[in-house]
């Protein structure tokens, strides 16, 4: 199965600053890569699919890039409501879907 | 716009059984494979099981193979997960996830004596 590795595990960013989250796949997934935001007690919310396409109603400060095995989620200007855990997921090879272990974004 | 609604979660003793269901309110249900993904308390996301759009082929994670059974009824736009021989480590929130990456709100399952 494809192993997804996220870094860092925790990211502390000041409000208004840029946050950069990384996700690496153990083999190529082309652009079949999604990013999710999960707040405590809530289901994961789809932010990005196709590595770089924002889902419906996702603010423009969220952007995704990359292809193959290296991917990045960027929050251009961190807001307090962006406090959450962020997961990447590959859906190139199914089954199984595989997820990264998550990056927790903290407000500094 | 959440259009997947899970039901059937709850508390069960080790060795017991539980059946989860997920209803889709969209008309395109029969065009997509469906999945169950779980999240243990304080942990990450784990794919559990999947079923093709037609329902002819099913897939399972090794951790649940032989104990869980996924099925679907396209006429009722529902997918189910029959969970038998439950273990403490199966405790998690179970999410129904469509192949278009839309998620339900989750059904909590607690396995405890």
PDB file of C-alpha atoms in Angstrom:
ATOM      1  CA  UNK A   1       0.000   0.000   0.000  1.00  0.00           C
ATOM      2  CA  UNK A   2       1.054   3.600  -0.510  1.00  0.00           C
ATOM      3  CA  UNK A   3       2.430   5.175   2.659  1.00  0.00           C
ATOM      4  CA  UNK A   4       1.688   8.852   3.204  1.00  0.00           C
ATOM      5  CA  UNK A   5       4.036  10.846   5.450  1.00  0.00           C
ATOM      6  CA  UNK A   6       3.212  14.336   6.698  1.00  0.00           C
ATOM      7  CA  UNK A   7       5.542  16.915   8.204  1.00  0.00           C
ATOM      8  CA  UNK A   8       5.824  18.549  10.604  1.00  0.00           C
ATOM      9  CA  UNK A   9       3.691  16.826  13.219  1.00  0.00           C
ATOM     10  CA  UNK A  10       2.907  20.188  14.836  1.00  0.00           C
ATOM     11  CA  UNK A  11       3.185  23.664  13.335  1.00  0.00           C
ATOM     12  CA  UNK A  12       2.961  26.863  15.395  1.00  0.00           C
ATOM     13  CA  UNK A  13       2.200  29.942  13.332  1.00  0.00           C
ATOM     14  CA  UNK A  14       1.327  33.520  14.278  1.00  0.00           C
ATOM     15  CA  UNK A  15      -1.965  34.975  12.994  1.00  0.00           C
ATOM     16  CA  UNK A  16      -1.486  36.505   9.559  1.00  0.00           C
ATOM     17  CA  UNK A  17       1.628  34.460   8.838  1.00  0.00           C
ATOM     18  CA  UNK A  18       2.013  31.742   6.214  1.00  0.00           C
ATOM     19  CA  UNK A  19       1.695  28.077   7.135  1.00  0.00           C
ATOM     20  CA  UNK A  20       3.264  25.403   4.929  1.00  0.00           C
ATOM     21  CA  UNK A  21       2.366  21.731   5.414  1.00  0.00           C
ATOM     22  CA  UNK A  22       4.060  18.884   3.568  1.00  0.00           C
ATOM     23  CA  UNK A  23       2.910  15.435   2.471  1.00  0.00           C
ATOM     24  CA  UNK A  24       5.021  12.773   0.813  1.00  0.00           C
ATOM     25  CA  UNK A  25       3.846   9.571  -0.870  1.00  0.00           C
ATOM     26  CA  UNK A  26       5.939   6.390  -0.942  1.00  0.00           C
ATOM     27  CA  UNK A  27       5.195   6.053  -4.656  1.00  0.00           C
ATOM     28  CA  UNK A  28       3.662   8.285  -7.233  1.00  0.00           C
ATOM     29  CA  UNK A  29      -0.005   9.174  -6.859  1.00  0.00           C
ATOM     30  CA  UNK A  30       0.025  11.630  -9.804  1.00  0.00           C
ATOM     31  CA  UNK A  31      -2.352  14.383  -8.616  1.00  0.00           C
ATOM     32  CA  UNK A  32      -4.806  12.076  -6.833  1.00  0.00           C
ATOM     33  CA  UNK A  33      -4.200  13.807  -3.539  1.00  0.00           C
ATOM     34  CA  UNK A  34      -6.663  15.414  -1.147  1.00  0.00           C
ATOM     35  CA  UNK A  35      -6.245  17.629   1.907  1.00  0.00           C
ATOM     36  CA  UNK A  36      -8.688  17.702   4.813  1.00  0.00           C
ATOM     37  CA  UNK A  37      -9.173  19.966   7.801  1.00  0.00           C
ATOM     38  CA  UNK A  38     -10.490  18.430  11.006  1.00  0.00           C
ATOM     39  CA  UNK A  39     -11.534  20.431  14.030  1.00  0.00           C
ATOM     40  CA  UNK A  40     -12.203  18.770  17.403  1.00  0.00           C
ATOM     41  CA  UNK A  41     -15.430  16.801  17.469  1.00  0.00           C
ATOM     42  CA  UNK A  42     -16.051  17.295  13.759  1.00  0.00           C
ATOM     43  CA  UNK A  43     -15.777  15.162  10.650  1.00  0.00           C
ATOM     44  CA  UNK A  44     -12.930  15.859   8.245  1.00  0.00           C
ATOM     45  CA  UNK A  45     -13.717  18.677   5.833  1.00  0.00           C
ATOM     46  CA  UNK A  46     -12.434  18.413   2.267  1.00  0.00           C
ATOM     47  CA  UNK A  47     -10.251  21.408   1.419  1.00  0.00           C
ATOM     48  CA  UNK A  48      -8.331  20.389  -1.696  1.00  0.00           C
ATOM     49  CA  UNK A  49      -8.700  17.600  -4.270  1.00  0.00           C
ATOM     50  CA  UNK A  50      -6.707  16.833  -7.373  1.00  0.00           C
ATOM     51  CA  UNK A  51      -3.706  18.188  -5.427  1.00  0.00           C
ATOM     52  CA  UNK A  52      -4.589  21.812  -6.184  1.00  0.00           C
ATOM     53  CA  UNK A  53      -8.351  22.314  -6.675  1.00  0.00           C
ATOM     54  CA  UNK A  54     -10.179  24.003  -3.806  1.00  0.00           C
ATOM     55  CA  UNK A  55     -13.409  22.355  -2.726  1.00  0.00           C
ATOM     56  CA  UNK A  56     -16.674  24.310  -2.588  1.00  0.00           C
ATOM     57  CA  UNK A  57     -16.707  27.230  -0.117  1.00  0.00           C
ATOM     58  CA  UNK A  58     -13.045  26.816   0.862  1.00  0.00           C
ATOM     59  CA  UNK A  59     -11.427  30.219   1.440  1.00  0.00           C
ATOM     60  CA  UNK A  60      -8.850  31.399  -1.058  1.00  0.00           C
ATOM     61  CA  UNK A  61      -6.093  31.489   1.575  1.00  0.00           C
ATOM     62  CA  UNK A  62      -5.882  27.684   1.266  1.00  0.00           C
ATOM     63  CA  UNK A  63      -3.898  26.395  -1.705  1.00  0.00           C
ATOM     64  CA  UNK A  64      -2.427  23.053  -2.701  1.00  0.00           C
ATOM     65  CA  UNK A  65       0.453  22.186  -4.981  1.00  0.00           C
ATOM     66  CA  UNK A  66       2.585  19.272  -6.071  1.00  0.00           C
ATOM     67  CA  UNK A  67       2.385  16.081  -8.072  1.00  0.00           C
ATOM     68  CA  UNK A  68       3.919  12.634  -8.045  1.00  0.00           C
ATOM     69  CA  UNK A  69       5.193  12.109  -4.525  1.00  0.00           C
ATOM     70  CA  UNK A  70       5.617  15.603  -3.029  1.00  0.00           C
ATOM     71  CA  UNK A  71       2.717  17.830  -2.038  1.00  0.00           C
ATOM     72  CA  UNK A  72       2.198  21.041  -0.112  1.00  0.00           C
ATOM     73  CA  UNK A  73      -0.781  22.716   1.545  1.00  0.00           C
ATOM     74  CA  UNK A  74      -0.291  26.433   2.116  1.00  0.00           C
ATOM     75  CA  UNK A  75      -2.391  28.698   4.301  1.00  0.00           C
ATOM     76  CA  UNK A  76      -1.338  32.118   3.092  1.00  0.00           C
ATOM     77  CA  UNK A  77      -2.492  34.170   6.081  1.00  0.00           C
ATOM     78  CA  UNK A  78      -3.380  32.089   9.105  1.00  0.00           C
ATOM     79  CA  UNK A  79      -6.625  32.910  10.858  1.00  0.00           C
ATOM     80  CA  UNK A  80      -7.612  31.803  14.361  1.00  0.00           C
ATOM     81  CA  UNK A  81     -10.336  29.569  12.933  1.00  0.00           C
ATOM     82  CA  UNK A  82      -7.682  27.580  11.043  1.00  0.00           C
ATOM     83  CA  UNK A  83      -6.642  25.854  14.277  1.00  0.00           C
ATOM     84  CA  UNK A  84      -7.115  22.200  13.357  1.00  0.00           C
ATOM     85  CA  UNK A  85      -5.451  18.971  12.320  1.00  0.00           C
ATOM     86  CA  UNK A  86      -4.787  18.651   8.585  1.00  0.00           C
ATOM     87  CA  UNK A  87      -4.609  15.298   6.792  1.00  0.00           C
ATOM     88  CA  UNK A  88      -3.495  14.359   3.315  1.00  0.00           C
ATOM     89  CA  UNK A  89      -4.998  11.351   1.523  1.00  0.00           C
ATOM     90  CA  UNK A  90      -4.108   9.526  -1.659  1.00  0.00           C
ATOM     91  CA  UNK A  91      -6.891   8.112  -3.781  1.00  0.00           C
ATOM     92  CA  UNK A  92      -4.759   7.034  -6.735  1.00  0.00           C
ATOM     93  CA  UNK A  93      -4.647   3.375  -5.749  1.00  0.00           C
ATOM     94  CA  UNK A  94      -7.739   1.850  -4.182  1.00  0.00           C
ATOM     95  CA  UNK A  95      -7.947  -0.171  -2.150  1.00  0.00           C
ATOM     96  CA  UNK A  96      -6.845   0.968   0.230  1.00  0.00           C
ATOM     97  CA  UNK A  97      -7.137   4.704   0.551  1.00  0.00           C
ATOM     98  CA  UNK A  98      -4.267   5.847   2.752  1.00  0.00           C
ATOM     99  CA  UNK A  99      -3.875   8.911   4.917  1.00  0.00           C
ATOM    100  CA  UNK A 100      -1.001  10.819   6.417  1.00  0.00           C
ATOM    101  CA  UNK A 101      -0.741  10.895  10.193  1.00  0.00           C
ATOM    102  CA  UNK A 102      -1.803  14.541  10.335  1.00  0.00           C
ATOM    103  CA  UNK A 103      -0.270  17.947  11.049  1.00  0.00           C
ATOM    104  CA  UNK A 104      -1.638  19.911  13.984  1.00  0.00           C
ATOM    105  CA  UNK A 105      -1.679  23.648  13.341  1.00  0.00           C
ATOM    106  CA  UNK A 106      -1.434  25.764  16.452  1.00  0.00           C
ATOM    107  CA  UNK A 107      -1.817  29.492  16.787  1.00  0.00           C
ATOM    108  CA  UNK A 108       1.374  31.025  18.188  1.00  0.00           C
TER     109      UNK A 108
ATOM    110  CA  UNK B   1     -23.681  20.286   2.381  1.00  0.00           C
ATOM    111  CA  UNK B   2     -23.636  16.933   4.170  1.00  0.00           C
ATOM    112  CA  UNK B   3     -25.689  14.389   2.263  1.00  0.00           C
ATOM    113  CA  UNK B   4     -24.447  11.198   3.900  1.00  0.00           C
ATOM    114  CA  UNK B   5     -26.068  10.228   7.183  1.00  0.00           C
ATOM    115  CA  UNK B   6     -24.752   7.366   9.312  1.00  0.00           C
ATOM    116  CA  UNK B   7     -26.760   5.484  11.909  1.00  0.00           C
ATOM    117  CA  UNK B   8     -26.409   2.448  14.123  1.00  0.00           C
ATOM    118  CA  UNK B   9     -23.487   3.387  16.319  1.00  0.00           C
ATOM    119  CA  UNK B  10     -23.424   2.689  20.035  1.00  0.00           C
ATOM    120  CA  UNK B  11     -21.942   0.747  22.927  1.00  0.00           C
ATOM    121  CA  UNK B  12     -21.316  -2.981  22.589  1.00  0.00           C
ATOM    122  CA  UNK B  13     -19.420  -5.568  24.604  1.00  0.00           C
ATOM    123  CA  UNK B  14     -16.311  -7.270  23.247  1.00  0.00           C
ATOM    124  CA  UNK B  15     -17.304 -10.135  20.996  1.00  0.00           C
ATOM    125  CA  UNK B  16     -20.593  -8.478  20.155  1.00  0.00           C
ATOM    126  CA  UNK B  17     -22.038  -7.227  16.874  1.00  0.00           C
ATOM    127  CA  UNK B  18     -23.224  -3.915  15.487  1.00  0.00           C
ATOM    128  CA  UNK B  19     -24.540  -2.813  12.118  1.00  0.00           C
ATOM    129  CA  UNK B  20     -23.849   0.643  10.742  1.00  0.00           C
ATOM    130  CA  UNK B  21     -25.860   2.143   7.929  1.00  0.00           C
ATOM    131  CA  UNK B  22     -25.298   5.179   5.750  1.00  0.00           C
ATOM    132  CA  UNK B  23     -28.002   6.841   3.675  1.00  0.00           C
ATOM    133  CA  UNK B  24     -27.222   9.105   0.732  1.00  0.00           C
ATOM    134  CA  UNK B  25     -29.672  11.817  -0.200  1.00  0.00           C
ATOM    135  CA  UNK B  26     -28.112  12.409  -3.629  1.00  0.00           C
ATOM    136  CA  UNK B  27     -29.413  10.723  -6.765  1.00  0.00           C
ATOM    137  CA  UNK B  28     -25.981   9.646  -8.040  1.00  0.00           C
ATOM    138  CA  UNK B  29     -25.343   7.100  -5.271  1.00  0.00           C
ATOM    139  CA  UNK B  30     -25.168   4.162  -7.688  1.00  0.00           C
ATOM    140  CA  UNK B  31     -22.377   5.796  -9.699  1.00  0.00           C
ATOM    141  CA  UNK B  32     -19.806   5.764  -6.909  1.00  0.00           C
ATOM    142  CA  UNK B  33     -17.898   3.246  -4.867  1.00  0.00           C
ATOM    143  CA  UNK B  34     -18.413   3.682  -1.128  1.00  0.00           C
ATOM    144  CA  UNK B  35     -16.069   3.357   1.812  1.00  0.00           C
ATOM    145  CA  UNK B  36     -15.954   3.227   5.579  1.00  0.00           C
ATOM    146  CA  UNK B  37     -13.134   5.081   7.304  1.00  0.00           C
ATOM    147  CA  UNK B  38     -12.650   5.079  11.067  1.00  0.00           C
ATOM    148  CA  UNK B  39     -10.883   7.233  13.613  1.00  0.00           C
ATOM    149  CA  UNK B  40      -9.977   5.870  17.033  1.00  0.00           C
ATOM    150  CA  UNK B  41      -9.983   8.376  19.917  1.00  0.00           C
ATOM    151  CA  UNK B  42      -7.086  10.791  19.526  1.00  0.00           C
ATOM    152  CA  UNK B  43      -5.773   8.964  16.458  1.00  0.00           C
ATOM    153  CA  UNK B  44      -5.639   9.446  12.700  1.00  0.00           C
ATOM    154  CA  UNK B  45      -7.828   8.221   9.874  1.00  0.00           C
ATOM    155  CA  UNK B  46      -7.893   4.553   8.890  1.00  0.00           C
ATOM    156  CA  UNK B  47      -9.595   3.093   5.815  1.00  0.00           C
ATOM    157  CA  UNK B  48     -11.680   0.081   6.854  1.00  0.00           C
ATOM    158  CA  UNK B  49     -13.670  -1.205   3.890  1.00  0.00           C
ATOM    159  CA  UNK B  50     -14.859  -0.370   0.405  1.00  0.00           C
ATOM    160  CA  UNK B  51     -17.416  -1.578  -2.125  1.00  0.00           C
ATOM    161  CA  UNK B  52     -17.657  -0.938  -5.841  1.00  0.00           C
ATOM    162  CA  UNK B  53     -20.542   1.035  -7.353  1.00  0.00           C
ATOM    163  CA  UNK B  54     -22.333  -2.110  -8.509  1.00  0.00           C
ATOM    164  CA  UNK B  55     -21.720  -3.875  -5.206  1.00  0.00           C
ATOM    165  CA  UNK B  56     -20.075  -6.855  -6.873  1.00  0.00           C
ATOM    166  CA  UNK B  57     -16.650  -6.409  -5.276  1.00  0.00           C
ATOM    167  CA  UNK B  58     -15.783  -5.675  -1.660  1.00  0.00           C
ATOM    168  CA  UNK B  59     -12.512  -4.838   0.049  1.00  0.00           C
ATOM    169  CA  UNK B  60     -11.325  -4.883   3.651  1.00  0.00           C
ATOM    170  CA  UNK B  61      -8.414  -3.766   5.751  1.00  0.00           C
ATOM    171  CA  UNK B  62      -6.498  -6.678   7.232  1.00  0.00           C
ATOM    172  CA  UNK B  63      -7.513  -5.514  10.717  1.00  0.00           C
ATOM    173  CA  UNK B  64     -11.198  -6.247  10.041  1.00  0.00           C
ATOM    174  CA  UNK B  65     -11.095  -8.967   7.384  1.00  0.00           C
ATOM    175  CA  UNK B  66     -13.280 -11.921   8.313  1.00  0.00           C
ATOM    176  CA  UNK B  67     -15.157  -9.912  10.957  1.00  0.00           C
ATOM    177  CA  UNK B  68     -16.731  -7.008   9.044  1.00  0.00           C
ATOM    178  CA  UNK B  69     -18.984  -7.181   5.969  1.00  0.00           C
ATOM    179  CA  UNK B  70     -19.814  -4.248   3.732  1.00  0.00           C
ATOM    180  CA  UNK B  71     -22.900  -4.232   1.519  1.00  0.00           C
ATOM    181  CA  UNK B  72     -25.036  -1.772  -0.388  1.00  0.00           C
ATOM    182  CA  UNK B  73     -28.566  -1.367  -1.688  1.00  0.00           C
ATOM    183  CA  UNK B  74     -28.587   1.005  -4.653  1.00  0.00           C
ATOM    184  CA  UNK B  75     -32.397   1.087  -4.760  1.00  0.00           C
ATOM    185  CA  UNK B  76     -32.421   2.504  -1.233  1.00  0.00           C
ATOM    186  CA  UNK B  77     -29.167   4.478  -1.657  1.00  0.00           C
ATOM    187  CA  UNK B  78     -27.663   2.935   1.420  1.00  0.00           C
ATOM    188  CA  UNK B  79     -24.403   1.259   2.370  1.00  0.00           C
ATOM    189  CA  UNK B  80     -23.992  -0.860   5.497  1.00  0.00           C
ATOM    190  CA  UNK B  81     -21.193  -2.264   7.597  1.00  0.00           C
ATOM    191  CA  UNK B  82     -21.942  -5.390   9.603  1.00  0.00           C
ATOM    192  CA  UNK B  83     -19.396  -5.631  12.397  1.00  0.00           C
ATOM    193  CA  UNK B  84     -19.036  -8.962  14.210  1.00  0.00           C
ATOM    194  CA  UNK B  85     -16.606 -10.236  16.847  1.00  0.00           C
ATOM    195  CA  UNK B  86     -15.946  -6.666  17.912  1.00  0.00           C
ATOM    196  CA  UNK B  87     -12.798  -5.870  19.847  1.00  0.00           C
ATOM    197  CA  UNK B  88     -11.874  -3.027  22.158  1.00  0.00           C
ATOM    198  CA  UNK B  89      -9.524  -1.735  19.462  1.00  0.00           C
ATOM    199  CA  UNK B  90     -12.473  -1.302  17.074  1.00  0.00           C
ATOM    200  CA  UNK B  91     -13.627   1.621  19.217  1.00  0.00           C
ATOM    201  CA  UNK B  92     -13.762   4.621  16.887  1.00  0.00           C
ATOM    202  CA  UNK B  93     -15.922   7.052  15.004  1.00  0.00           C
ATOM    203  CA  UNK B  94     -16.905   5.391  11.729  1.00  0.00           C
ATOM    204  CA  UNK B  95     -17.349   7.611   8.701  1.00  0.00           C
ATOM    205  CA  UNK B  96     -19.177   6.753   5.518  1.00  0.00           C
ATOM    206  CA  UNK B  97     -17.204   8.217   2.576  1.00  0.00           C
ATOM    207  CA  UNK B  98     -18.262   8.380  -1.036  1.00  0.00           C
ATOM    208  CA  UNK B  99     -15.669   7.968  -3.775  1.00  0.00           C
ATOM    209  CA  UNK B 100     -16.181  11.622  -4.699  1.00  0.00           C
ATOM    210  CA  UNK B 101     -14.591  12.410  -1.286  1.00  0.00           C
ATOM    211  CA  UNK B 102     -17.798  13.496   0.455  1.00  0.00           C
ATOM    212  CA  UNK B 103     -18.054  12.393   4.103  1.00  0.00           C
ATOM    213  CA  UNK B 104     -20.810  11.726   6.578  1.00  0.00           C
ATOM    214  CA  UNK B 105     -20.815  13.155  10.074  1.00  0.00           C
ATOM    215  CA  UNK B 106     -19.720   9.880  11.654  1.00  0.00           C
ATOM    216  CA  UNK B 107     -21.164   7.186  13.909  1.00  0.00           C
ATOM    217  CA  UNK B 108     -19.421   6.545  17.227  1.00  0.00           C
ATOM    218  CA  UNK B 109     -18.797   2.915  18.158  1.00  0.00           C
ATOM    219  CA  UNK B 110     -17.571   1.968  21.621  1.00  0.00           C
ATOM    220  CA  UNK B 111     -16.523  -1.587  22.405  1.00  0.00           C
ATOM    221  CA  UNK B 112     -16.216  -2.018  26.141  1.00  0.00           C
ATOM    222  CA  UNK B 113     -17.281  -4.326  28.924  1.00  0.00           C
TER     223      UNK B 113
END
